Short mmCIF file of C-alpha atoms in Angstrom, two decimals:
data_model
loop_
_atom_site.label_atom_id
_atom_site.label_comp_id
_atom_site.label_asym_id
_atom_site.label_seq_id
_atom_site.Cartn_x
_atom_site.Cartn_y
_atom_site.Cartn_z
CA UNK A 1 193.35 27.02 154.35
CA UNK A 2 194.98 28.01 150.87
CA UNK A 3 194.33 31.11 149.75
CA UNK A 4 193.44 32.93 153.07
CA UNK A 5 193.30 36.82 151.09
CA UNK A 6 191.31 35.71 148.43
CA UNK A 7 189.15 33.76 150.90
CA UNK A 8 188.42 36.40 152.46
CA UNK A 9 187.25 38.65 150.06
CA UNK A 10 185.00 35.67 148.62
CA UNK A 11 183.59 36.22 152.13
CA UNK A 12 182.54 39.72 152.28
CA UNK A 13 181.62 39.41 148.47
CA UNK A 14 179.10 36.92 149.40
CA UNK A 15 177.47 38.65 152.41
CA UNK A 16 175.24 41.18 151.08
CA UNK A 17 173.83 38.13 148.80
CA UNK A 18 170.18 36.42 150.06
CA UNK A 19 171.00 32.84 150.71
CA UNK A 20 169.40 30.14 152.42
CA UNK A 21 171.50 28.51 155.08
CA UNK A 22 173.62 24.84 154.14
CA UNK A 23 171.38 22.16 155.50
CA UNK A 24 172.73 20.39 157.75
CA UNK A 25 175.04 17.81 156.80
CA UNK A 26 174.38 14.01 157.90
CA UNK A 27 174.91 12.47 160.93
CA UNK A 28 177.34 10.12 159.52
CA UNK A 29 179.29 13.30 157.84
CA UNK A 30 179.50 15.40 161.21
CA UNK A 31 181.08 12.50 162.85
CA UNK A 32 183.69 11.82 159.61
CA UNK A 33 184.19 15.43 160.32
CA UNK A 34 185.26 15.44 164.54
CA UNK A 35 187.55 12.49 164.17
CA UNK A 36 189.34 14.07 160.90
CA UNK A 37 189.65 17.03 163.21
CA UNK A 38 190.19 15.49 166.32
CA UNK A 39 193.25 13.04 164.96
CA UNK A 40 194.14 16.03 163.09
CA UNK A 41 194.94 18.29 165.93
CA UNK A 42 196.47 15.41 167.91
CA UNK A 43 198.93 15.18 164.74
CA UNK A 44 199.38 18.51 164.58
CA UNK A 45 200.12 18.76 168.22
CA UNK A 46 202.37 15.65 168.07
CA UNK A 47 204.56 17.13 164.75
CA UNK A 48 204.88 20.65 166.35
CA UNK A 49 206.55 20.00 169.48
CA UNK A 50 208.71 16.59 168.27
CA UNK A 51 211.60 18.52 167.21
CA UNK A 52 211.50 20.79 170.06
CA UNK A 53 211.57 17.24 172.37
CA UNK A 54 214.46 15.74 170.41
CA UNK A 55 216.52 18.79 170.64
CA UNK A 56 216.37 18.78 174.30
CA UNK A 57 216.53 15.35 175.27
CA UNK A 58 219.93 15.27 172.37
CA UNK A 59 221.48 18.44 174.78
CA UNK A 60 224.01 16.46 176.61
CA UNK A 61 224.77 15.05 172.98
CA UNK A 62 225.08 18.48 171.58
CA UNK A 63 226.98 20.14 173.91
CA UNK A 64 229.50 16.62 173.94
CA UNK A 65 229.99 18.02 169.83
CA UNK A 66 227.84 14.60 169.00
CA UNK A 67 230.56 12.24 168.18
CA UNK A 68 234.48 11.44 168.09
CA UNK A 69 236.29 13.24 165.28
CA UNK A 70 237.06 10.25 162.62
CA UNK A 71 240.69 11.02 162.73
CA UNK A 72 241.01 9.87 166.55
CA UNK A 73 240.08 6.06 166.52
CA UNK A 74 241.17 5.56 169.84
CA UNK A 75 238.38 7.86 171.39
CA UNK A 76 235.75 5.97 172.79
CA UNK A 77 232.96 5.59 170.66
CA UNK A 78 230.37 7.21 172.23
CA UNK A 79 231.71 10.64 173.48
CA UNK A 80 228.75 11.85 175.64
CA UNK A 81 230.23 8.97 178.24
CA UNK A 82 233.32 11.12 178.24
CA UNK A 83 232.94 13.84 181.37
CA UNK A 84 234.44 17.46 180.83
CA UNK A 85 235.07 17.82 184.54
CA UNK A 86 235.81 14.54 185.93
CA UNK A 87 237.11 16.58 189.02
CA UNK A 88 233.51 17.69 189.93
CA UNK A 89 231.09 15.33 191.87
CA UNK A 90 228.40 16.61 188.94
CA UNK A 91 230.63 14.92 185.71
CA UNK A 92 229.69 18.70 184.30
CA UNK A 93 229.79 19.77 180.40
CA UNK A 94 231.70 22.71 180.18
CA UNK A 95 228.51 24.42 179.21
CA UNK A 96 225.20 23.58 180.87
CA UNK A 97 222.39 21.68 178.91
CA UNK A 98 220.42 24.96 179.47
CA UNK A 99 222.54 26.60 176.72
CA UNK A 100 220.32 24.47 174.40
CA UNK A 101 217.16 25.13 175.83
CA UNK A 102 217.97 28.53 175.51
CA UNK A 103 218.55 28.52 171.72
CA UNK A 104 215.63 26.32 171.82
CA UNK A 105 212.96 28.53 173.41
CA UNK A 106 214.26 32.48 172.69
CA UNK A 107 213.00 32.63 168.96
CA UNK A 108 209.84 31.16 170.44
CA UNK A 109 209.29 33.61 173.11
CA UNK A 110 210.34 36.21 170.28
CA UNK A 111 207.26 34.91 167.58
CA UNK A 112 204.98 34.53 171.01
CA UNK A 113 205.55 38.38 172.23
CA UNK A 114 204.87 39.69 168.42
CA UNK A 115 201.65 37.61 168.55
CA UNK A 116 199.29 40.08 169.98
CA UNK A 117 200.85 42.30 167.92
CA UNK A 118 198.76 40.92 164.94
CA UNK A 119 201.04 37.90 163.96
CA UNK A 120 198.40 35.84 164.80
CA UNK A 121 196.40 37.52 162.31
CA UNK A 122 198.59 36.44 159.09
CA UNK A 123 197.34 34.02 157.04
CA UNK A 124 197.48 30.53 158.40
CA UNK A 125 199.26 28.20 155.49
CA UNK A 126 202.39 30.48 154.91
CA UNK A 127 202.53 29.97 158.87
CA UNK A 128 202.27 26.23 158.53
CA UNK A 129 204.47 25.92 155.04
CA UNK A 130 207.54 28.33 157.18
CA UNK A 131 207.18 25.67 160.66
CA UNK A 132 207.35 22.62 158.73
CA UNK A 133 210.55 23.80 156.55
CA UNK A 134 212.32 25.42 159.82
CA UNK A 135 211.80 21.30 161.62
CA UNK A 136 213.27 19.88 158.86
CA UNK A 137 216.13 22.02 158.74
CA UNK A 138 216.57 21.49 162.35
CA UNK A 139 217.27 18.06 162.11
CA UNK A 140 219.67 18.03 158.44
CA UNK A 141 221.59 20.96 160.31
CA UNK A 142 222.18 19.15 163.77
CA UNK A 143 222.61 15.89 162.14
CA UNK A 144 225.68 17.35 160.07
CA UNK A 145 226.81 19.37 162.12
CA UNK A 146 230.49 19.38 163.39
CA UNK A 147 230.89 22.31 166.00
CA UNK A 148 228.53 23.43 168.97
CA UNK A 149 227.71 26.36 167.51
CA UNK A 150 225.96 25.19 164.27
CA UNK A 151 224.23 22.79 165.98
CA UNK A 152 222.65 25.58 168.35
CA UNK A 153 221.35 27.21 164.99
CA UNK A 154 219.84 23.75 164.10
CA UNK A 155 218.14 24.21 167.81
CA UNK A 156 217.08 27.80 166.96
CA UNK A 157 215.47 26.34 163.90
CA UNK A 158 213.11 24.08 165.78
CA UNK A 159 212.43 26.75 168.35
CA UNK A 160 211.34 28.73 165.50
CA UNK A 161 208.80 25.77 164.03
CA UNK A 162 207.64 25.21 167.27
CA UNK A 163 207.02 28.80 168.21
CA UNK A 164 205.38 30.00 165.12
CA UNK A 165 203.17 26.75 165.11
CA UNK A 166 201.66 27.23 168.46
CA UNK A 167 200.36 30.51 167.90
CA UNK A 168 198.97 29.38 164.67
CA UNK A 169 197.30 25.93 165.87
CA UNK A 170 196.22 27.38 169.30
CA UNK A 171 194.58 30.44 167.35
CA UNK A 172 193.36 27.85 164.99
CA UNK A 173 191.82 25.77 167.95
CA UNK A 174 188.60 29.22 168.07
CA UNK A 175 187.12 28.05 165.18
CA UNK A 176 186.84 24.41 166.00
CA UNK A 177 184.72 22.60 168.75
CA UNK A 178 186.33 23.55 172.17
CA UNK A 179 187.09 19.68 172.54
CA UNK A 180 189.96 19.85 169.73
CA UNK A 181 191.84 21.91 172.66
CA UNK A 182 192.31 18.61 174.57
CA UNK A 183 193.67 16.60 171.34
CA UNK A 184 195.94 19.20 170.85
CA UNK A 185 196.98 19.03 174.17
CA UNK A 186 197.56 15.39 174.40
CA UNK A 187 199.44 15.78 170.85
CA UNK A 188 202.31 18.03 172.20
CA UNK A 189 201.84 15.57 175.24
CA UNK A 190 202.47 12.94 172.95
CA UNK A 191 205.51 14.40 171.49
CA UNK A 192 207.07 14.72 174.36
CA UNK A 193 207.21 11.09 175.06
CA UNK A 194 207.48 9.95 171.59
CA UNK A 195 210.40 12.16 171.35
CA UNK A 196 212.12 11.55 173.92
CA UNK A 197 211.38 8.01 173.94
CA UNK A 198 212.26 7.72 169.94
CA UNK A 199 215.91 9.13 170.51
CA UNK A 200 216.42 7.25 173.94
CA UNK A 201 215.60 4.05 171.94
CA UNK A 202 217.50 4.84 168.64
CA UNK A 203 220.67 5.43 170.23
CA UNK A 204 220.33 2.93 172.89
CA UNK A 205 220.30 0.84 169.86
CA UNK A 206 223.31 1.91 168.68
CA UNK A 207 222.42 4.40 166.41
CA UNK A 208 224.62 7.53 166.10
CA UNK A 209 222.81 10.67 167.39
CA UNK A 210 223.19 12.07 162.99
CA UNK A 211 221.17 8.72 162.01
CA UNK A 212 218.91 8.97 164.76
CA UNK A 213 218.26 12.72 163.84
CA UNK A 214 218.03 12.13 160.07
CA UNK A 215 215.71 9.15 160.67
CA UNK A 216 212.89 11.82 161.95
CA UNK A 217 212.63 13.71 158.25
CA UNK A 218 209.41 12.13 158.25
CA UNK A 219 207.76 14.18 161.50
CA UNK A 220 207.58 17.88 159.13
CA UNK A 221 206.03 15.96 156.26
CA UNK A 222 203.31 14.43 158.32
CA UNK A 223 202.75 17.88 159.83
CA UNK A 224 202.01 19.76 156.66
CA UNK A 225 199.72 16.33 155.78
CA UNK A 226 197.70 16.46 158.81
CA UNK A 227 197.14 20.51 158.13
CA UNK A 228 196.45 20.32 154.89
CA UNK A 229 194.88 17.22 153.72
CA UNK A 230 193.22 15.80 157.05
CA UNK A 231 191.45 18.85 158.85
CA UNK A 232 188.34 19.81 158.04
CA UNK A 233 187.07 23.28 156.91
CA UNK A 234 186.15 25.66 160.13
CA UNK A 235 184.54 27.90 158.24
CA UNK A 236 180.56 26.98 159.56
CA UNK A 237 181.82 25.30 162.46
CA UNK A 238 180.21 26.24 166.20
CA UNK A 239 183.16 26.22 168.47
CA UNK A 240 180.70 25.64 171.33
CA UNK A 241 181.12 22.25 172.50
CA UNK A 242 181.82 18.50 171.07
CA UNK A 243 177.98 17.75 170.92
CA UNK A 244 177.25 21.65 169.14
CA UNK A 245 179.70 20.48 166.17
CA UNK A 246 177.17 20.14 163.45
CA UNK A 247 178.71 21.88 159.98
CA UNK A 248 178.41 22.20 156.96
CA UNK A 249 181.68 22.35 155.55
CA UNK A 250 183.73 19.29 155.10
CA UNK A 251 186.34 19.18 152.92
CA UNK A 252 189.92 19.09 153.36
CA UNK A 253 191.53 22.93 154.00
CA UNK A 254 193.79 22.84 151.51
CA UNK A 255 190.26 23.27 149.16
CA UNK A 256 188.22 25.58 151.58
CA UNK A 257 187.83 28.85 152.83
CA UNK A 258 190.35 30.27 155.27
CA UNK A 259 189.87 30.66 158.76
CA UNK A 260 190.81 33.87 158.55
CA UNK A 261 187.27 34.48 157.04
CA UNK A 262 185.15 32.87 160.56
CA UNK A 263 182.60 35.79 161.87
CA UNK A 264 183.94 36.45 165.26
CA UNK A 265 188.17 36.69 164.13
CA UNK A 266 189.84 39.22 166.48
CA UNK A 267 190.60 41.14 163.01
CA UNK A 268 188.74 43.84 164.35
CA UNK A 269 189.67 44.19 167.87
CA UNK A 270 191.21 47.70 168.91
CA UNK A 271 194.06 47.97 171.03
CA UNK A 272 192.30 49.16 174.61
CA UNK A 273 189.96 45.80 174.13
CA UNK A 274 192.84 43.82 173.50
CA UNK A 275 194.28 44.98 176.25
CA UNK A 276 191.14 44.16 178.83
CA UNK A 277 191.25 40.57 177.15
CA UNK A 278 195.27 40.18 178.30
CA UNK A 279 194.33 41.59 182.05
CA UNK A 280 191.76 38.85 182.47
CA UNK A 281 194.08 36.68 180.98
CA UNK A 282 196.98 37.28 183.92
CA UNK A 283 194.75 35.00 185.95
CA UNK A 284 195.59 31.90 183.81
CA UNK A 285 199.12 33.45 182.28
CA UNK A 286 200.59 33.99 185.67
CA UNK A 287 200.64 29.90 187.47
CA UNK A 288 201.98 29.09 184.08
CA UNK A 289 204.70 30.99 183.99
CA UNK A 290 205.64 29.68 187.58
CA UNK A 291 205.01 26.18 186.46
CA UNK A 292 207.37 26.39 183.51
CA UNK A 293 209.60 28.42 184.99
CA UNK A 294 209.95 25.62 188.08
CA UNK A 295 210.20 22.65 185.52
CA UNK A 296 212.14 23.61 183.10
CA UNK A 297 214.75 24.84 185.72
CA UNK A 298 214.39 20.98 187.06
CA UNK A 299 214.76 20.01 183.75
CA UNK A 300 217.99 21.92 181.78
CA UNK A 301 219.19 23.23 185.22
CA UNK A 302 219.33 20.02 187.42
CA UNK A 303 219.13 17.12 185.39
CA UNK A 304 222.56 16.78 184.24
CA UNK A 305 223.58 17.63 188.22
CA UNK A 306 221.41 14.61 189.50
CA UNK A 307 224.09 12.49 188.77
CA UNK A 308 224.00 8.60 190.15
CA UNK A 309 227.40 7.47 189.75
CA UNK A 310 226.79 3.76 191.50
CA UNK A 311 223.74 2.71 188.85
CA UNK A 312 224.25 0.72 185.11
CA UNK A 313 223.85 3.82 183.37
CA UNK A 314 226.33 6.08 182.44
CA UNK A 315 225.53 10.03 182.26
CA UNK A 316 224.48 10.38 179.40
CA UNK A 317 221.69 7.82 179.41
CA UNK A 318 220.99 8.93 182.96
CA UNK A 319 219.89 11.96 181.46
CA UNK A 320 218.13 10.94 178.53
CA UNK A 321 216.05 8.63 180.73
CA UNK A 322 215.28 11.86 182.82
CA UNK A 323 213.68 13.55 179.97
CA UNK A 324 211.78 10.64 178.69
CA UNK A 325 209.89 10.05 182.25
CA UNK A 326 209.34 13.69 182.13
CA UNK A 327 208.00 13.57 178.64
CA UNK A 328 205.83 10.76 179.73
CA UNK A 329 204.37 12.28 182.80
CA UNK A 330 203.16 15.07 180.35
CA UNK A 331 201.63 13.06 178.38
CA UNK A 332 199.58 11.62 180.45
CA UNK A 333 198.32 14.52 181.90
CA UNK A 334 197.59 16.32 178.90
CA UNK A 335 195.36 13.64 177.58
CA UNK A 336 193.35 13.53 180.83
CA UNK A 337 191.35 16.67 180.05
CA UNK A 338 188.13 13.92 180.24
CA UNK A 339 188.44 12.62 183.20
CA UNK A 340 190.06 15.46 185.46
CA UNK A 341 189.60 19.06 185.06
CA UNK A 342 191.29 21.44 187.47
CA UNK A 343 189.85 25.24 187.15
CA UNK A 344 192.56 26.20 190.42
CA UNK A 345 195.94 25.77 188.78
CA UNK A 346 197.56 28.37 191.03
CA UNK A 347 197.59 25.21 193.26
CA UNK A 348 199.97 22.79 190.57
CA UNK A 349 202.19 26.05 190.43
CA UNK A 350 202.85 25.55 194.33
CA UNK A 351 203.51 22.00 193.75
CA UNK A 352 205.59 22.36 190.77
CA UNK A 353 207.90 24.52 193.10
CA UNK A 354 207.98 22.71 195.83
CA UNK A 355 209.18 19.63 193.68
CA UNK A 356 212.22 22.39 192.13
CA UNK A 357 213.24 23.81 196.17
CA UNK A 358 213.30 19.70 196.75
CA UNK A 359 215.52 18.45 193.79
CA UNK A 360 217.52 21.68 193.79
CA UNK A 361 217.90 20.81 197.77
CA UNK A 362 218.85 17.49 196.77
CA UNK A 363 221.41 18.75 194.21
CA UNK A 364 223.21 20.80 197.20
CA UNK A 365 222.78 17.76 199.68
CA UNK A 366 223.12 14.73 197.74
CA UNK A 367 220.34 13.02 200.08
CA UNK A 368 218.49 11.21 198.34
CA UNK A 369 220.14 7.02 198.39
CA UNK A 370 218.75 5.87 194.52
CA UNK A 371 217.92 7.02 191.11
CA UNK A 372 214.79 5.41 191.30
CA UNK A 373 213.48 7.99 193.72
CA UNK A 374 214.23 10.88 191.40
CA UNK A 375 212.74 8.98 188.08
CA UNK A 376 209.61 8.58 190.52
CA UNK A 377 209.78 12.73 191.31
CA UNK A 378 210.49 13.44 187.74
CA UNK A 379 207.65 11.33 186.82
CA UNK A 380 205.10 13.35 188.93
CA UNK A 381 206.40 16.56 187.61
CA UNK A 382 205.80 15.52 183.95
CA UNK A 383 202.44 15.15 185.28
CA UNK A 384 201.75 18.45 187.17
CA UNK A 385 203.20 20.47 184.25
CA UNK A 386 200.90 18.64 181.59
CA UNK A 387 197.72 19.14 184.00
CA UNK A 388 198.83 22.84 184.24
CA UNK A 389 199.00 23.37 180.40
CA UNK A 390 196.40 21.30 178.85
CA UNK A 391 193.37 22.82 181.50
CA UNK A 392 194.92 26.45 181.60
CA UNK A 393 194.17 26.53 177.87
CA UNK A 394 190.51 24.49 178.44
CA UNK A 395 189.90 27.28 180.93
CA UNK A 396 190.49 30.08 178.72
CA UNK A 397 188.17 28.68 176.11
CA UNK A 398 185.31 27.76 178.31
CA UNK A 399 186.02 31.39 179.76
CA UNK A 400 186.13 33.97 176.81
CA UNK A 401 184.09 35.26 174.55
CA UNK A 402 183.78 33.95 170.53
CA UNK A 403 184.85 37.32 169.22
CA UNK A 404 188.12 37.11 172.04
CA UNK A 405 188.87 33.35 171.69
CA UNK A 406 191.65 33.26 168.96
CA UNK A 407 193.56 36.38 170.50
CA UNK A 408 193.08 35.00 173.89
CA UNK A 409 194.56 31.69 172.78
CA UNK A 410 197.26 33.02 170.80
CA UNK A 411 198.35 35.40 173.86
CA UNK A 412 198.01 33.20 176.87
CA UNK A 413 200.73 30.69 175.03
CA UNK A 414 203.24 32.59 175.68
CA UNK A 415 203.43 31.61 179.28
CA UNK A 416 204.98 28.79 178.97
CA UNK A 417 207.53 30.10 177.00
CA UNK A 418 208.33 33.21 179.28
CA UNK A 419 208.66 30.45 182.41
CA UNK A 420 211.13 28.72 180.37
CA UNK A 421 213.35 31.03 178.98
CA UNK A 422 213.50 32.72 182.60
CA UNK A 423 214.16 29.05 183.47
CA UNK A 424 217.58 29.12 181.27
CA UNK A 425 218.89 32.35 182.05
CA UNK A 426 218.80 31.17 185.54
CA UNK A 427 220.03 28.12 184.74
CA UNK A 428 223.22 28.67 183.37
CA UNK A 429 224.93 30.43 186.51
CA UNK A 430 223.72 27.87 188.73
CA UNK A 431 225.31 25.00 186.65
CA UNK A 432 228.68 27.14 186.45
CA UNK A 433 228.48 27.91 190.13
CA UNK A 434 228.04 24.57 191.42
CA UNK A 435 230.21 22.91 189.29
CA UNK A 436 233.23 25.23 190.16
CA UNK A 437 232.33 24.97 193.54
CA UNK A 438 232.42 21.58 193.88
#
């Protein structure tokens, strides 16, 4: 995908020229080509989101400033066991964890909203080069940081990778087989859990939340691999379906044409015909939004208040463990594309807030006896918001025309990302009322 402008001119160069079509390539090259693409995408999907994961499931960390000034021996050693309000039934942080997700999903929502705007239509590897250098920043600036503050500009950094690489993978996703949707899917699915299970595990083990951090330098390196030296070319390709993938091309992107250059880019589309793609869109954006919107208010709004304060594990860990059976349920459901496809997903919206009007019940009540019930609850919400995400997207393939795919794509993912950052703005005057009030 280097050299997208010059690509493209090679393209319309060529096209007055009369030139017998590439034979088709073997059978044993086609398939080289769909698991280069398929693992690719599942990488790609994996890198993108893990240092979105790891900032949110480090939030209690964060907002605990990370670790003991060295000048004060006799603090305990791991600070995030220390509560800010030990007054309150909650053991609040002065500021709620949805302070992070904020700084965490704003810059995304920003990139998202200025993608139908034709951001989606900049070339691809700047976009890919810019979200690999923003992770890596994210986790040198949060790792050294020493103040709340810097830290949430290491957060905005990774909001900003993770943004500006799902508009460019998801638009990426038109001119590839329609099955590469559900690796990518499972990838971010995948990052979810491996994130939050990799910093869970690190610092269980005694690692400082800087080493941890530092330790996942590798994650924007195997992103810009993946992109550039693993995926295939998409220039021939039929995004049809898995068994209509026979190309031609089939060399890495870093020496091939762009896929800016594809017949059937939404270069050309005016503005009224962008705007009947997004109103048959609102079908699929809308039970997003609400699914988002209800777990990620679960997740930065209530966690940290579903506090167990008769259980081995102290707060923090209590909510780390939260986010990894989240991240887990996610990932499950995002790789299940294959074996359960739902076209109705106004009906997992309803469920997802159901689950948020229980826990936030719960929150006000204090009900429910064990912690074990609410890992189970978490659990299945992991799984609902995974189902919506990865067949929402499936949907909108299947659904929309070639010439409409990659602005479709790139538009519709902003619904998660509006959900969530109405999530956090919510969020944060629950957490201050509740905690006052009790």
């Amino acid at each position: 995908m280097g050299g997208c402008a010059g690509s493209r001119r090679r393209l319309s160069d060529s096209e007055g020229e009369d030139t017998d079509p590439a034979p088709r390539p073997p059978l044993l090259d086609r398939q080289d080509a769909h698991w280069k693409n398929a693992v690719g995408f599942w990488l790609l999907g994996l890198c993108n989101n893990f240092s979105y994961v790891v900032m949110l499931s480090a939030a209690h960390d964060i907002l605990s400033h990370q670790r003991a000034p060295r000048n004060q021996s006799h603090v305990d050693p791991d600070p995030t066991l220390t509560p800010h309000n030990s007054s309150s039934r909650f053991d609040c942080n002065s500021v709620s964890t949805a302070a992070v997700l904020l700084a965490d999903i704003l810059p995304t929502l920003i990139i998202k909203l200025l993608a139908p705007l034709g951001l989606h239509l900049l070339p691809y590897s700047p976009r890919v080069l810019t979200s690999g250098i923003c992770a890596a920043g994210s986790f040198i600036l949060v790792a050294f940081s020493h103040s709340v503050g810097t830290s949430l500009c290491g957060v905005v950094l990774a909001s900003i990778s993770s943004g500006l690489g799902e508009v460019t993978f998801l638009s990426l996703t038109a001119f590839y087989p329609r099955a590469v949707i559900s690796w990518w899917s499972s990838g971010t699915g995948g990052a979810g859990l491996l994130g939050a299970l990799s910093y869970l595990g690190l610092t269980q083990a005694g690692l400082s939340p800087q080493h941890t951090l530092l330790s996942m330098l590798g994650i924007p390196a195997l992103l810009l691999a993946s992109y550039f030296l693993l995926l295939t070319s998409p220039g021939l390709q039929d995004p049809g379906g898995e068994e209509e993938a026979d190309t031609a091309a089939r060399q890495p992107l870093i020496n091939s044409a762009a896929a800016e250059s594809k017949p059937g880019s939404s270069s050309h589309l005016s503005l009224q015909e962008r705007w009947t793609v997004f109103k048959g869109l609102l079908w699929y954006i809308v039970p997003l939004v609400l699914v988002y919107f209800a777990e990620y208010f679960i997740n930065q709004g209530l966690f940290e208040l579903l506090f167990f304060r008769n259980t081995f594990l102290s707060h923090a860990q209590q909510y780390r463990w939260y986010q990894m059976l989240y991240q887990a349920g996610v990932f499950a459901s995002r790789s299940s594309l294959r074996c359960c496809r739902i076209h109705h997903t106004w009906a997992l919206a309803l469920l997802q807030c159901v689950n948020l009007a229980f826990l936030l019940a719960d929150v006000w009540l204090n009900f429910l006896p064990s912690i074990y019930l609410v890992f189970l609850i978490i659990l299945y919400e992991g799984l609902l918001g995974g189902a919506a995400y990865v067949n929402t997207f499936h949907n909108i393939a299947l659904e929309t025309r070639d010439e409409h795919r990659e602005f479709a794509m790139a538009t519709a993912c902003i619904s998660d990302t509006l959900g969530i950052s109405l999530s956090g703005l919510l969020a944060l005057p629950l957490h201050d009322f509740l905690c006052h009030l009790s």
